[in-house]
Coordinates of C-alpha atoms and ligand atoms in Angstrom, one line a residue:
M18 CA 0.0 0.0 -0.2
S19 CA 0.9 3.3 -0.6
L20 CA 0.6 6.5 1.6
H21 CA -2.7 8.8 1.4
V22 CA -2.0 12.1 2.5
E23 CA -4.8 14.8 3.6
P24 CA -3.6 18.6 4.2
I25 CA -4.8 20.2 7.3
L26 CA -3.4 23.7 6.5
P27 CA -2.3 24.8 3.0
Q28 CA 1.4 24.4 3.7
F29 CA 1.2 22.5 7.4
G30 CA 0.1 19.4 8.9
A31 CA -1.5 16.4 7.1
Y32 CA -3.4 13.3 8.2
C33 CA -1.5 10.4 6.8
S34 CA -2.9 6.8 6.4
G35 CA -2.2 3.6 4.2
L36 CA 0.9 2.5 5.9
D37 CA 0.8 -0.4 8.6
L38 CA 3.1 1.2 11.1
T39 CA 2.9 -2.0 13.5
R40 CA 5.4 -3.9 11.2
Q41 CA 8.7 -3.3 9.6
L42 CA 8.7 -0.8 7.1
S43 CA 10.8 -1.1 3.8
A44 CA 13.1 1.8 2.9
D45 CA 10.6 3.2 0.4
E46 CA 7.8 3.3 3.0
V47 CA 10.1 5.0 5.2
K48 CA 11.0 7.4 2.6
Q49 CA 7.4 8.2 2.0
V50 CA 7.1 9.1 5.7
T51 CA 10.2 11.5 5.4
D52 CA 9.1 13.1 2.4
A53 CA 5.5 13.8 4.2
M54 CA 7.3 15.1 6.9
D55 CA 9.6 17.3 5.3
K56 CA 6.8 18.8 3.1
W57 CA 4.1 19.0 6.0
G58 CA 6.2 19.1 9.3
V59 CA 3.3 17.4 11.5
T60 CA 1.7 14.2 10.5
V61 CA -1.1 12.8 12.2
W62 CA -1.6 8.7 12.1
C63 CA -5.2 7.6 13.2
N64 CA -5.9 4.2 15.0
T65 CA -2.3 3.0 14.4
G66 CA -2.7 0.1 16.8
M67 CA 0.8 0.1 17.9
N68 CA 1.8 -1.0 21.1
D69 CA 5.3 0.3 23.1
E70 CA 7.7 -2.1 21.3
Q71 CA 6.4 -1.4 17.7
H72 CA 6.3 2.5 18.5
V73 CA 9.9 2.3 19.4
E74 CA 11.0 0.0 16.9
F75 CA 9.1 2.4 14.1
S76 CA 10.7 5.6 15.6
R77 CA 14.4 4.0 15.2
N78 CA 14.0 4.6 11.3
F79 CA 14.4 8.1 11.8
G80 CA 17.6 8.2 14.1
Y81 CA 19.0 7.9 17.5
L82 CA 16.4 7.7 20.1
E83 CA 17.2 9.8 23.4
R84 CA 16.4 8.0 26.6
V85 CA 14.9 9.1 29.6
P86 CA 17.4 10.3 32.0
L87 CA 18.5 8.0 35.1
R88 CA 18.2 9.0 38.5
E89 CA 19.0 7.1 41.6
G90 CA 16.1 5.9 43.6
G91 CA 13.8 7.3 40.6
T92 CA 10.7 5.1 39.4
Y93 CA 9.5 4.5 35.9
R94 CA 6.3 3.9 34.8
L95 CA 7.1 2.7 31.1
P96 CA 9.0 -0.5 29.7
F97 CA 11.5 1.1 27.3
R98 CA 14.1 4.0 28.5
E99 CA 13.3 5.5 24.7
L100 CA 9.8 6.2 26.0
F101 CA 9.4 9.8 27.6
D102 CA 6.2 9.8 29.8
A103 CA 4.0 12.7 28.9
S104 CA 1.2 11.3 30.9
N105 CA -0.4 12.7 34.2
L106 CA 0.3 9.2 35.9
N107 CA 2.6 8.1 38.8
A108 CA 4.6 4.9 38.6
E109 CA 1.7 3.0 39.6
G110 CA -0.5 4.1 36.6
E111 CA -2.9 6.7 38.8
I112 CA -3.4 10.1 38.4
T113 CA -0.5 11.7 40.4
Q114 CA -0.9 13.9 43.3
D115 CA 3.0 15.0 43.2
E116 CA 3.0 18.7 43.0
A117 CA 6.5 18.8 41.2
A118 CA 5.3 16.5 38.6
I119 CA 2.3 18.5 38.0
Q120 CA 4.3 21.6 37.8
Y121 CA 6.6 20.2 35.6
R122 CA 3.9 19.2 33.1
K123 CA 2.6 22.6 33.0
G124 CA 5.8 23.5 31.0
D125 CA 4.2 21.3 28.0
R126 CA 1.3 23.6 27.7
L127 CA 3.5 26.6 26.6
W128 CA 4.6 26.9 23.0
H129 CA 7.5 24.8 22.6
T130 CA 9.9 22.7 20.9
D131 CA 11.5 19.4 22.3
S132 CA 14.9 19.6 23.7
A133 CA 15.4 23.1 22.5
F134 CA 17.5 23.3 25.8
M135 CA 20.1 20.4 24.8
T136 CA 23.1 21.3 22.4
K137 CA 21.6 18.4 20.0
R138 CA 18.1 19.1 19.5
T139 CA 15.2 16.9 18.8
S140 CA 14.3 16.3 15.0
Y141 CA 11.2 14.1 15.3
S142 CA 8.9 13.6 18.3
L143 CA 6.5 10.8 18.0
L144 CA 3.8 10.6 20.5
L145 CA 1.5 7.9 20.8
A146 CA -2.1 8.2 22.9
H147 CA -2.8 5.1 25.2
S148 CA -5.8 6.8 27.2
V149 CA -7.1 10.3 26.6
P150 CA -9.6 12.5 28.7
G151 CA -13.3 12.5 27.8
E152 CA -12.6 16.3 27.0
G153 CA -9.8 18.7 25.8
G154 CA -6.2 17.3 26.2
Q155 CA -5.6 18.4 22.4
T156 CA -2.2 19.2 21.1
W157 CA -1.4 22.4 19.0
F158 CA 0.8 22.7 16.5
A159 CA 2.1 26.0 14.6
D160 CA 4.1 26.4 11.6
T161 CA 7.6 28.1 11.9
R162 CA 8.4 27.9 8.4
T163 CA 5.8 29.8 6.8
A164 CA 5.5 32.2 9.6
Y165 CA 9.3 33.0 8.8
D166 CA 8.3 33.5 4.9
D167 CA 5.8 35.9 6.0
L168 CA 8.0 38.3 8.2
P169 CA 9.0 41.5 7.0
D170 CA 12.2 41.8 5.1
H171 CA 13.6 44.1 7.5
M172 CA 12.8 41.7 10.6
K173 CA 14.5 38.8 8.5
H174 CA 17.5 40.7 8.0
F175 CA 17.7 41.6 11.8
L176 CA 17.4 38.1 12.8
E177 CA 19.8 36.8 10.4
D178 CA 22.8 36.3 12.6
K179 CA 20.9 36.0 16.2
I180 CA 21.5 33.4 18.4
G181 CA 18.9 32.3 21.2
I182 CA 19.8 31.1 24.5
N183 CA 17.7 28.4 25.7
S184 CA 17.4 26.7 29.2
L185 CA 15.1 24.0 30.4
W186 CA 14.6 25.8 33.8
W187 CA 13.5 29.2 32.3
S188 CA 10.6 27.5 30.7
R189 CA 9.5 25.7 33.9
K190 CA 9.6 29.1 35.7
L191 CA 7.7 30.5 32.8
A192 CA 5.2 28.0 33.7
G193 CA 4.9 29.1 37.2
A194 CA 7.7 27.1 39.1
D195 CA 9.7 28.6 41.7
I196 CA 13.2 28.6 40.4
P197 CA 15.6 31.8 41.3
D198 CA 17.3 33.7 38.5
E199 CA 20.4 32.7 39.8
E200 CA 19.9 29.1 39.7
I201 CA 18.7 29.2 36.2
D202 CA 22.0 31.3 35.2
A203 CA 24.1 28.9 37.1
R204 CA 22.7 25.8 34.7
F205 CA 23.4 24.6 31.5
K206 CA 22.0 26.5 28.7
A207 CA 22.3 25.5 24.6
E208 CA 22.7 28.4 22.1
H209 CA 20.7 27.9 18.5
P210 CA 20.4 30.4 15.9
L211 CA 16.7 32.1 15.8
V212 CA 16.5 31.2 12.0
H213 CA 18.2 28.0 10.4
T214 CA 17.5 26.4 7.3
H215 CA 15.5 23.3 7.7
A216 CA 17.4 20.3 5.9
G217 CA 14.6 18.2 4.9
S218 CA 13.1 21.0 2.6
G219 CA 15.7 23.8 2.1
R220 CA 13.0 26.1 4.0
K221 CA 14.0 28.5 6.4
A222 CA 12.3 28.2 9.8
L223 CA 12.2 30.2 13.1
F224 CA 13.6 28.2 16.0
I225 CA 11.9 29.4 19.2
A226 CA 10.6 27.9 22.1
A227 CA 9.4 28.5 25.7
H228 CA 13.0 27.7 26.6
T229 CA 14.1 30.6 24.7
M230 CA 15.4 32.9 27.4
D231 CA 17.6 35.3 25.9
V232 CA 19.1 36.7 22.6
K233 CA 22.9 36.5 22.5
G234 CA 24.5 40.1 22.6
M235 CA 21.0 41.9 22.9
D236 CA 19.5 43.9 25.7
K237 CA 17.8 41.4 28.1
A238 CA 14.7 43.4 28.0
E239 CA 15.0 43.9 24.5
G240 CA 15.9 40.0 23.6
R241 CA 12.9 38.8 25.9
Q242 CA 10.3 40.8 23.9
L243 CA 11.5 39.9 20.7
I244 CA 11.2 36.2 21.8
Q245 CA 7.7 36.9 22.9
D246 CA 6.9 39.0 19.5
L247 CA 8.3 35.9 17.5
I248 CA 6.2 33.2 19.4
A249 CA 3.1 35.4 19.0
H250 CA 4.1 36.1 15.3
C251 CA 4.2 32.1 15.0
T252 CA 1.1 31.4 16.6
Q253 CA -1.7 33.4 14.7
D254 CA -4.5 31.4 13.9
K255 CA -3.5 31.0 10.3
Y256 CA -0.4 29.2 11.4
I257 CA -1.7 26.8 13.8
F258 CA -3.9 23.5 14.3
S259 CA -4.9 21.1 16.7
V260 CA -5.2 17.6 17.2
S261 CA -7.9 15.8 19.1
W262 CA -6.6 12.3 20.2
N263 CA -8.2 8.8 20.0
V264 CA -6.6 6.2 21.6
G265 CA -4.0 4.5 19.2
D266 CA -3.4 7.9 17.4
M267 CA 0.3 8.9 16.7
V268 CA 1.5 12.2 15.7
I269 CA 4.8 13.0 14.5
W270 CA 6.1 16.4 14.6
D271 CA 9.5 17.9 13.2
N272 CA 10.7 20.5 16.0
L273 CA 13.0 22.0 13.4
C274 CA 10.1 23.4 11.4
S275 CA 7.2 23.6 14.3
M276 CA 6.2 24.2 17.8
H277 CA 3.6 22.6 19.9
K278 CA 1.9 22.9 23.2
G279 CA -0.5 20.8 25.1
G280 CA -4.3 22.0 25.6
E281 CA -6.0 21.9 28.9
Y282 CA -8.0 19.3 30.7
D283 CA -9.3 18.1 33.8
Y284 CA -5.7 16.5 34.6
A285 CA -6.7 16.2 38.4
N286 CA -9.3 13.9 37.7
E287 CA -9.2 12.3 34.1
K288 CA -6.4 10.1 33.0
R289 CA -4.4 11.4 29.8
D290 CA -1.5 8.7 29.2
M291 CA 0.8 10.0 26.2
R292 CA 4.1 8.2 25.4
R293 CA 6.5 10.0 23.5
T294 CA 9.6 9.1 21.6
T295 CA 12.3 11.5 20.8
V296 CA 14.8 11.4 17.8
R297 CA 18.3 13.3 18.1
E298 CA 18.8 15.7 15.3
G299 CA 21.5 14.6 12.8
T300 CA 21.6 11.1 13.8
E301 CA 21.5 7.9 11.6
P302 CA 18.5 5.4 11.5
R303 CA 18.8 2.8 14.3
S304 CA 21.9 4.1 15.9
L305 CA 21.9 2.5 19.5
E306 CA 24.5 3.6 21.5
L307 CA 25.5 7.6 21.6
D308 CA 26.2 9.7 24.4
D309 CA 23.8 10.4 27.1
P310 CA 23.5 14.2 27.7
F311 CA 19.8 13.8 29.3
T312 CA 21.2 11.8 32.2
E313 CA 23.8 14.3 32.7
L314 CA 21.7 17.3 32.7
F315 CA 19.0 16.2 35.0
A316 CA 21.5 14.7 37.6
A317 CA 22.0 18.4 38.5
T318 CA 18.6 19.3 38.2
P319 CA 16.1 20.1 41.2
K320 CA 13.2 18.2 42.5
V321 CA 10.7 20.4 40.3
V322 CA 12.1 18.8 36.9
D323 CA 12.4 15.4 37.9
I324 CA 9.3 13.8 36.7
N325 CA 11.1 11.8 33.9
A326 CA 13.8 10.3 36.1
A327 CA 14.0 6.4 35.9
R328 CA 15.8 3.8 37.8
D329 CA 18.3 2.0 36.3
S330 CA 16.8 -1.3 35.6
G331 CA 19.5 -2.4 33.1
R332 CA 17.3 -1.6 30.2
Ligands
OGA13 C1 5.6 16.4 24.4 C2 4.5 17.3 24.6 C3 1.9 17.7 24.7 C4 1.0 16.9 24.7 O1 4.9 15.4 24.5 O2 6.5 16.8 24.0 O3 4.8 18.4 24.3 O4 -0.3 17.4 24.5 N1 3.0 17.2 24.6 O5 1.0 15.9 25.6
MN14 MN1 7.0 18.8 24.0

């Protein structure tokens, strides 16, 4: 079978069907998926029938999968270290009452790109729904290529050599966590150009996120205003759409040409079980052993960002 593609916005987002993602794909089928991703930036696959293992196996087609950081004494709900837990559940599968965990997840409801705070960013994120709330809990996506195209020339020129400084803790602070500035200043930050060329399409894209704290060389207040203005520009109605989930649905987004955020739902009362694999940019398909900067980063992290920490179970 071959891929069927149904666009969502004229240049961004598409429903895809016609491939069975539970089995091993041929090289040609993988290329059909990456071609669709390069063109549309976000692809939505309904009712995939995938389990955890198939999710991880399918994701390996696109590069090295980041692993959930290890932390001594941490507990982990999911069976593979390649699965990041985007749910509101604790290790026992019950709705978490842990304030730190609840606070941490609030950061996902700000516009962001995954791993913008790491030196090596995430290219594709692949999020699979295992259980969904009765109402709400959709995910929103924004088109950072078309938004870039539509900027006035003077702004494109101004942004040409600008570098964003990105911090995980900055985004958690924006979401309401109580983290002092000195602590953020003392922790790791990653630098990425605010504009880059998206390799798969050759189109330019903005690269900004809730993690983007400052613009290198700019006055702090002016840089922060610029970041806010760019996020507001990219998230105008004409550049965004939302996905309403059913169990078994998977969405793949390319963080290097989109932003996303989770929608609101009744997270204190309704289970939302979402699991995510995360491909490191610039890596070969099926690479298994690369370095593990996530564990290093999180080892020096306050409890407020500890939700994904796993016990080392030899996986
Ligand atoms: C993520 C994320 C949003 C959501 O998993 O990276 O931002 O709607 N998720 O679960
Ligand atoms: Mn995310």
